[in-house]
PDB file of C-alpha atoms in Angstrom:
ATOM      1  CA  UNK G   1     -33.822  39.687  -7.925  1.00 95.00           C
ATOM      2  CA  UNK G   2     -29.822  38.375  -5.874  1.00 98.00           C
ATOM      3  CA  UNK G   3     -28.722  36.638  -3.700  1.00 98.00           C
ATOM      4  CA  UNK G   4     -25.473  36.079  -2.051  1.00 98.00           C
ATOM      5  CA  UNK G   5     -24.110  32.937  -0.367  1.00 98.00           C
ATOM      6  CA  UNK G   6     -21.426  32.598   1.140  1.00 98.00           C
ATOM      7  CA  UNK G   7     -19.343  29.062   1.625  1.00 98.00           C
ATOM      8  CA  UNK G   8     -17.936  29.237   4.951  1.00 98.00           C
ATOM      9  CA  UNK G   9     -15.671  25.855   4.274  1.00 97.00           C
ATOM     10  CA  UNK G  10     -12.018  26.754   3.872  1.00 96.00           C
ATOM     11  CA  UNK G  11     -12.384  24.042   0.986  1.00 94.00           C
ATOM     12  CA  UNK G  12     -13.761  25.467  -1.652  1.00 88.00           C
ATOM     13  CA  UNK G  13     -15.508  22.483  -3.697  1.00 93.00           C
ATOM     14  CA  UNK G  14     -15.862  20.324  -0.595  1.00 97.00           C
ATOM     15  CA  UNK G  15     -19.401  18.930   0.946  1.00 98.00           C
ATOM     16  CA  UNK G  16     -20.197  22.826   2.457  1.00 98.00           C
ATOM     17  CA  UNK G  17     -19.824  24.243  -1.431  1.00 98.00           C
ATOM     18  CA  UNK G  18     -22.230  20.934  -3.057  1.00 98.00           C
ATOM     19  CA  UNK G  19     -24.764  21.571  -0.520  1.00 98.00           C
ATOM     20  CA  UNK G  20     -24.894  25.535  -1.379  1.00 98.00           C
ATOM     21  CA  UNK G  21     -24.517  24.783  -5.144  1.00 98.00           C
ATOM     22  CA  UNK G  22     -27.763  22.803  -4.914  1.00 98.00           C
ATOM     23  CA  UNK G  23     -29.478  25.409  -3.458  1.00 98.00           C
ATOM     24  CA  UNK G  24     -27.979  27.822  -6.130  1.00 98.00           C
ATOM     25  CA  UNK G  25     -29.349  25.544  -8.930  1.00 98.00           C
ATOM     26  CA  UNK G  26     -32.914  25.315  -7.207  1.00 98.00           C
ATOM     27  CA  UNK G  27     -33.013  29.471  -7.100  1.00 98.00           C
ATOM     28  CA  UNK G  28     -31.280  29.839 -10.829  1.00 98.00           C
ATOM     29  CA  UNK G  29     -33.952  27.018 -12.053  1.00 98.00           C
ATOM     30  CA  UNK G  30     -36.762  29.774 -10.471  1.00 98.00           C
ATOM     31  CA  UNK G  31     -35.196  32.521 -11.711  1.00 98.00           C
ATOM     32  CA  UNK G  32     -33.143  34.610  -9.292  1.00 98.00           C
ATOM     33  CA  UNK G  33     -29.336  35.576  -9.597  1.00 98.00           C
ATOM     34  CA  UNK G  34     -26.822  33.869  -7.544  1.00 98.00           C
ATOM     35  CA  UNK G  35     -23.275  34.403  -6.424  1.00 98.00           C
ATOM     36  CA  UNK G  36     -21.582  32.877  -4.287  1.00 98.00           C
ATOM     37  CA  UNK G  37     -18.352  33.394  -2.285  1.00 98.00           C
ATOM     38  CA  UNK G  38     -15.789  31.403  -0.409  1.00 97.00           C
ATOM     39  CA  UNK G  39     -13.357  32.511   2.900  1.00 96.00           C
ATOM     40  CA  UNK G  40     -11.199  29.244   1.223  1.00 93.00           C
ATOM     41  CA  UNK G  41      -7.979  29.256   3.726  1.00 94.00           C
ATOM     42  CA  UNK G  42      -7.517  32.678   3.741  1.00 85.00           C
ATOM     43  CA  UNK G  43      -6.936  34.131   7.627  1.00 90.00           C
ATOM     44  CA  UNK G  44      -9.488  36.082   8.618  1.00 95.00           C
ATOM     45  CA  UNK G  45      -9.912  39.188  11.353  1.00 95.00           C
ATOM     46  CA  UNK G  46     -12.698  39.373  13.810  1.00 96.00           C
ATOM     47  CA  UNK G  47     -14.291  41.947  15.208  1.00 96.00           C
ATOM     48  CA  UNK G  48     -12.489  44.185  18.081  1.00 96.00           C
ATOM     49  CA  UNK G  49     -15.274  46.545  19.226  1.00 95.00           C
ATOM     50  CA  UNK G  50     -14.069  49.586  17.679  1.00 96.00           C
ATOM     51  CA  UNK G  51     -17.181  51.437  16.517  1.00 94.00           C
ATOM     52  CA  UNK G  52     -15.383  52.623  13.610  1.00 94.00           C
ATOM     53  CA  UNK G  53     -18.069  50.627  11.190  1.00 94.00           C
ATOM     54  CA  UNK G  54     -20.711  52.654  12.834  1.00 89.00           C
ATOM     55  CA  UNK G  55     -19.815  56.029  11.996  1.00 92.00           C
ATOM     56  CA  UNK G  56     -17.841  54.718   8.541  1.00 92.00           C
ATOM     57  CA  UNK G  57     -20.597  52.522   7.661  1.00 90.00           C
ATOM     58  CA  UNK G  58     -17.980  49.965   6.562  1.00 95.00           C
ATOM     59  CA  UNK G  59     -15.687  48.013   9.032  1.00 96.00           C
ATOM     60  CA  UNK G  60     -12.148  49.696   9.313  1.00 95.00           C
ATOM     61  CA  UNK G  61      -9.975  46.527   8.478  1.00 95.00           C
ATOM     62  CA  UNK G  62     -10.504  46.520   4.631  1.00 89.00           C
ATOM     63  CA  UNK G  63      -9.225  42.993   3.826  1.00 94.00           C
ATOM     64  CA  UNK G  64     -10.285  41.407   0.321  1.00 95.00           C
ATOM     65  CA  UNK G  65     -12.816  38.624   1.785  1.00 96.00           C
ATOM     66  CA  UNK G  66     -14.285  41.425   4.035  1.00 96.00           C
ATOM     67  CA  UNK G  67     -14.753  44.024   1.009  1.00 96.00           C
ATOM     68  CA  UNK G  68     -16.036  41.240  -1.133  1.00 97.00           C
ATOM     69  CA  UNK G  69     -18.848  40.543   0.287  1.00 97.00           C
ATOM     70  CA  UNK G  70     -19.236  44.496   1.410  1.00 97.00           C
ATOM     71  CA  UNK G  71     -19.271  45.288  -1.950  1.00 97.00           C
ATOM     72  CA  UNK G  72     -21.749  42.119  -3.073  1.00 97.00           C
ATOM     73  CA  UNK G  73     -24.380  43.488  -0.085  1.00 97.00           C
ATOM     74  CA  UNK G  74     -24.157  46.965  -1.274  1.00 97.00           C
ATOM     75  CA  UNK G  75     -24.731  46.486  -4.810  1.00 96.00           C
ATOM     76  CA  UNK G  76     -28.170  45.301  -3.484  1.00 95.00           C
ATOM     77  CA  UNK G  77     -29.246  41.886  -3.097  1.00 97.00           C
ATOM     78  CA  UNK G  78     -32.733  40.010  -1.843  1.00 96.00           C
ATOM     79  CA  UNK G  79     -31.208  37.171   0.474  1.00 98.00           C
ATOM     80  CA  UNK G  80     -28.612  35.726   2.096  1.00 98.00           C
ATOM     81  CA  UNK G  81     -27.586  32.479   2.390  1.00 98.00           C
ATOM     82  CA  UNK G  82     -24.652  31.190   4.799  1.00 98.00           C
ATOM     83  CA  UNK G  83     -22.881  27.738   4.324  1.00 98.00           C
ATOM     84  CA  UNK G  84     -20.840  25.791   7.139  1.00 98.00           C
ATOM     85  CA  UNK G  85     -19.047  23.312   8.490  1.00 98.00           C
ATOM     86  CA  UNK G  86     -18.868  21.504  11.933  1.00 98.00           C
ATOM     87  CA  UNK G  87     -16.373  22.454  14.176  1.00 97.00           C
ATOM     88  CA  UNK G  88     -16.571  21.141  17.323  1.00 97.00           C
ATOM     89  CA  UNK G  89     -20.385  21.294  17.299  1.00 97.00           C
ATOM     90  CA  UNK G  90     -20.170  24.805  15.731  1.00 98.00           C
ATOM     91  CA  UNK G  91     -20.141  27.093  12.681  1.00 98.00           C
ATOM     92  CA  UNK G  92     -16.235  27.593  11.410  1.00 98.00           C
ATOM     93  CA  UNK G  93     -14.692  30.273  13.674  1.00 97.00           C
ATOM     94  CA  UNK G  94     -13.031  32.028  10.219  1.00 97.00           C
ATOM     95  CA  UNK G  95     -16.520  32.557   9.392  1.00 98.00           C
ATOM     96  CA  UNK G  96     -18.172  33.569  12.449  1.00 98.00           C
ATOM     97  CA  UNK G  97     -14.925  36.014  12.897  1.00 98.00           C
ATOM     98  CA  UNK G  98     -16.267  37.398   8.973  1.00 98.00           C
ATOM     99  CA  UNK G  99     -20.101  37.625   9.953  1.00 98.00           C
ATOM    100  CA  UNK G 100     -19.612  39.727  13.070  1.00 97.00           C
ATOM    101  CA  UNK G 101     -18.106  42.489  11.204  1.00 97.00           C
ATOM    102  CA  UNK G 102     -20.933  41.652   8.241  1.00 97.00           C
ATOM    103  CA  UNK G 103     -23.199  41.908  10.274  1.00 97.00           C
ATOM    104  CA  UNK G 104     -22.661  44.724  12.230  1.00 95.00           C
ATOM    105  CA  UNK G 105     -21.198  46.871   9.554  1.00 96.00           C
ATOM    106  CA  UNK G 106     -24.535  46.629   7.086  1.00 97.00           C
ATOM    107  CA  UNK G 107     -27.571  46.284   9.329  1.00 95.00           C
ATOM    108  CA  UNK G 108     -29.290  48.834   7.136  1.00 93.00           C
ATOM    109  CA  UNK G 109     -28.823  46.813   3.820  1.00 95.00           C
ATOM    110  CA  UNK G 110     -29.564  43.201   5.553  1.00 96.00           C
ATOM    111  CA  UNK G 111     -32.573  43.669   7.424  1.00 95.00           C
ATOM    112  CA  UNK G 112     -35.963  42.210   6.433  1.00 95.00           C
ATOM    113  CA  UNK G 113     -34.205  40.121   3.704  1.00 96.00           C
ATOM    114  CA  UNK G 114     -34.688  36.985   4.352  1.00 98.00           C
ATOM    115  CA  UNK G 115     -31.358  34.594   5.297  1.00 98.00           C
ATOM    116  CA  UNK G 116     -31.071  30.816   5.463  1.00 98.00           C
ATOM    117  CA  UNK G 117     -28.029  28.523   6.620  1.00 98.00           C
ATOM    118  CA  UNK G 118     -26.588  25.207   5.861  1.00 98.00           C
ATOM    119  CA  UNK G 119     -24.826  22.917   8.048  1.00 98.00           C
ATOM    120  CA  UNK G 120     -22.230  20.182   7.103  1.00 98.00           C
ATOM    121  CA  UNK G 121     -21.063  17.262   8.850  1.00 97.00           C
ATOM    122  CA  UNK G 122     -19.665  14.224   9.756  1.00 96.00           C
ATOM    123  CA  UNK G 123     -21.608  12.738  12.255  1.00 95.00           C
ATOM    124  CA  UNK G 124     -23.006  15.337  15.210  1.00 95.00           C
ATOM    125  CA  UNK G 125     -23.325  18.915  15.747  1.00 96.00           C
ATOM    126  CA  UNK G 126     -25.262  19.821  12.619  1.00 97.00           C
ATOM    127  CA  UNK G 127     -28.230  21.652  15.153  1.00 97.00           C
ATOM    128  CA  UNK G 128     -25.921  23.506  17.459  1.00 97.00           C
ATOM    129  CA  UNK G 129     -24.043  25.005  14.306  1.00 98.00           C
ATOM    130  CA  UNK G 130     -27.627  25.353  12.546  1.00 98.00           C
ATOM    131  CA  UNK G 131     -29.065  27.066  15.654  1.00 98.00           C
ATOM    132  CA  UNK G 132     -25.568  29.571  16.088  1.00 98.00           C
ATOM    133  CA  UNK G 133     -25.785  30.325  12.612  1.00 98.00           C
ATOM    134  CA  UNK G 134     -29.563  31.774  12.360  1.00 98.00           C
ATOM    135  CA  UNK G 135     -29.029  34.098  15.099  1.00 98.00           C
ATOM    136  CA  UNK G 136     -27.253  36.272  12.859  1.00 98.00           C
ATOM    137  CA  UNK G 137     -30.659  36.703  11.036  1.00 98.00           C
ATOM    138  CA  UNK G 138     -32.772  37.405  13.946  1.00 97.00           C
ATOM    139  CA  UNK G 139     -30.840  39.840  14.996  1.00 96.00           C
ATOM    140  CA  UNK G 140     -31.761  42.359  12.382  1.00 96.00           C
ATOM    141  CA  UNK G 141     -35.168  41.419  11.312  1.00 95.00           C
ATOM    142  CA  UNK G 142     -34.967  39.027   8.816  1.00 97.00           C
ATOM    143  CA  UNK G 143     -37.192  36.175   7.618  1.00 97.00           C
ATOM    144  CA  UNK G 144     -35.697  33.090   8.356  1.00 98.00           C
ATOM    145  CA  UNK G 145     -36.424  30.633   5.196  1.00 98.00           C
ATOM    146  CA  UNK G 146     -37.249  27.091   6.199  1.00 97.00           C
ATOM    147  CA  UNK G 147     -37.095  23.830   4.408  1.00 98.00           C
ATOM    148  CA  UNK G 148     -38.910  20.264   4.672  1.00 98.00           C
ATOM    149  CA  UNK G 149     -35.647  19.622   7.383  1.00 98.00           C
ATOM    150  CA  UNK G 150     -33.425  21.730   9.427  1.00 98.00           C
ATOM    151  CA  UNK G 151     -31.006  22.819   6.560  1.00 98.00           C
ATOM    152  CA  UNK G 152     -28.120  20.003   7.464  1.00 98.00           C
ATOM    153  CA  UNK G 153     -26.259  17.466   4.999  1.00 98.00           C
ATOM    154  CA  UNK G 154     -23.855  14.630   6.034  1.00 98.00           C
ATOM    155  CA  UNK G 155     -20.434  13.980   4.120  1.00 97.00           C
ATOM    156  CA  UNK G 156     -16.838  13.806   5.254  1.00 94.00           C
ATOM    157  CA  UNK G 157     -14.440  13.565   1.734  1.00 95.00           C
ATOM    158  CA  UNK G 158     -15.315  15.919  -0.363  1.00 92.00           C
ATOM    159  CA  UNK G 159     -18.444  14.931  -2.688  1.00 94.00           C
ATOM    160  CA  UNK G 160     -19.545  12.438  -0.267  1.00 96.00           C
ATOM    161  CA  UNK G 161     -22.082  14.938   0.879  1.00 97.00           C
ATOM    162  CA  UNK G 162     -23.834  13.801  -2.620  1.00 96.00           C
ATOM    163  CA  UNK G 163     -25.017  10.618  -1.241  1.00 97.00           C
ATOM    164  CA  UNK G 164     -27.334  12.190   0.701  1.00 98.00           C
ATOM    165  CA  UNK G 165     -30.156  12.564  -0.290  1.00 98.00           C
ATOM    166  CA  UNK G 166     -32.506  13.719   2.049  1.00 98.00           C
ATOM    167  CA  UNK G 167     -30.370  16.286   2.704  1.00 98.00           C
ATOM    168  CA  UNK G 168     -29.884  17.570  -0.986  1.00 98.00           C
ATOM    169  CA  UNK G 169     -33.201  17.205  -1.224  1.00 98.00           C
ATOM    170  CA  UNK G 170     -33.918  19.904   1.472  1.00 98.00           C
ATOM    171  CA  UNK G 171     -31.353  21.640   0.064  1.00 98.00           C
ATOM    172  CA  UNK G 172     -32.984  21.893  -3.037  1.00 98.00           C
ATOM    173  CA  UNK G 173     -36.428  22.563  -1.341  1.00 98.00           C
ATOM    174  CA  UNK G 174     -34.816  25.542   0.855  1.00 98.00           C
ATOM    175  CA  UNK G 175     -33.871  27.176  -2.950  1.00 98.00           C
ATOM    176  CA  UNK G 176     -37.445  26.654  -3.868  1.00 98.00           C
ATOM    177  CA  UNK G 177     -38.694  28.061  -1.038  1.00 98.00           C
ATOM    178  CA  UNK G 178     -36.494  31.402  -0.762  1.00 98.00           C
ATOM    179  CA  UNK G 179     -37.151  32.130  -4.534  1.00 98.00           C
ATOM    180  CA  UNK G 180     -40.925  31.616  -2.961  1.00 98.00           C
ATOM    181  CA  UNK G 181     -40.187  34.348  -0.540  1.00 97.00           C
ATOM    182  CA  UNK G 182     -38.363  36.677  -2.048  1.00 97.00           C
ATOM    183  CA  UNK G 183     -41.269  36.680  -4.718  1.00 95.00           C
ATOM    184  CA  UNK G 184     -43.549  37.406  -2.036  1.00 93.00           C
ATOM    185  CA  UNK G 185     -42.107  39.555   0.004  1.00 92.00           C
ATOM    186  CA  UNK G 186     -40.441  41.912  -2.563  1.00 87.00           C
ATOM    187  CA  UNK G 187     -38.997  44.166   0.018  1.00 84.00           C
ATOM    188  CA  UNK G 188     -37.512  46.286  -2.556  1.00 85.00           C
ATOM    189  CA  UNK G 189     -41.312  47.402  -3.716  1.00 88.00           C
ATOM    190  CA  UNK G 190     -43.370  46.663  -0.547  1.00 89.00           C
ATOM    191  CA  UNK G 191     -41.393  47.954   1.879  1.00 88.00           C
ATOM    192  CA  UNK G 192     -41.034  46.650   5.322  1.00 89.00           C
ATOM    193  CA  UNK G 193     -42.870  46.929   8.994  1.00 90.00           C
ATOM    194  CA  UNK G 194     -42.082  50.618  10.254  1.00 90.00           C
ATOM    195  CA  UNK G 195     -39.733  49.884  13.359  1.00 87.00           C
ATOM    196  CA  UNK G 196     -40.438  51.436  16.741  1.00 91.00           C
ATOM    197  CA  UNK G 197     -37.375  53.493  17.852  1.00 92.00           C
ATOM    198  CA  UNK G 198     -34.854  50.842  19.411  1.00 88.00           C
ATOM    199  CA  UNK G 199     -34.663  50.874  23.047  1.00 90.00           C
ATOM    200  CA  UNK G 200     -31.668  49.726  24.985  1.00 87.00           C
ATOM    201  CA  UNK G 201     -31.676  47.879  28.258  1.00 88.00           C
ATOM    202  CA  UNK G 202     -28.823  46.329  30.303  1.00 86.00           C
ATOM    203  CA  UNK G 203     -28.701  43.827  32.769  1.00 82.00           C
ATOM    204  CA  UNK G 204     -26.550  46.148  35.502  1.00 76.00           C
ATOM    205  CA  UNK G 205     -28.649  48.766  36.901  1.00 62.00           C
TER     206      UNK G 205
END
């Protein structure tokens, strides 16, 4: 089993990376393979609603970052964890630009696979950012993995998050809970509920 972790911070070895690494260590201890992809400081193209992904199965923009995530998902992952620093009470905008494209173009590959989000902040806005990221999972029938507390940790300067003992424990618990859910669900072998035909309702008649 394999879990992909996306580090949505421009700081490759910052606090978000450290929090995700704590989750990854717990997953690995439970026998789950992990891969981490960091968005870094690269400019990220947003979705332009062209609809090409619905026809081609991937985003029309073939930048390296999207392609790296697309290929990892297509190669076969069993779960997804997304981490972000908090900017103005929300996730990194570059991360959301990437996720909009990833989730829109990889519906069939991501649905029913467990997902979780991790947020790191200096002081406030963590709950709002956490809620924003979880919305990606809940629109694709993805079970959301929880922990002993909301998946957030605190720190400003690189490495400071390690002083948040409860935050780090929350990350470890999240990793163990993700491994536990993956092993119990085993979507690859057990499949998933049969879905009804999707009904689209607009508010303007």
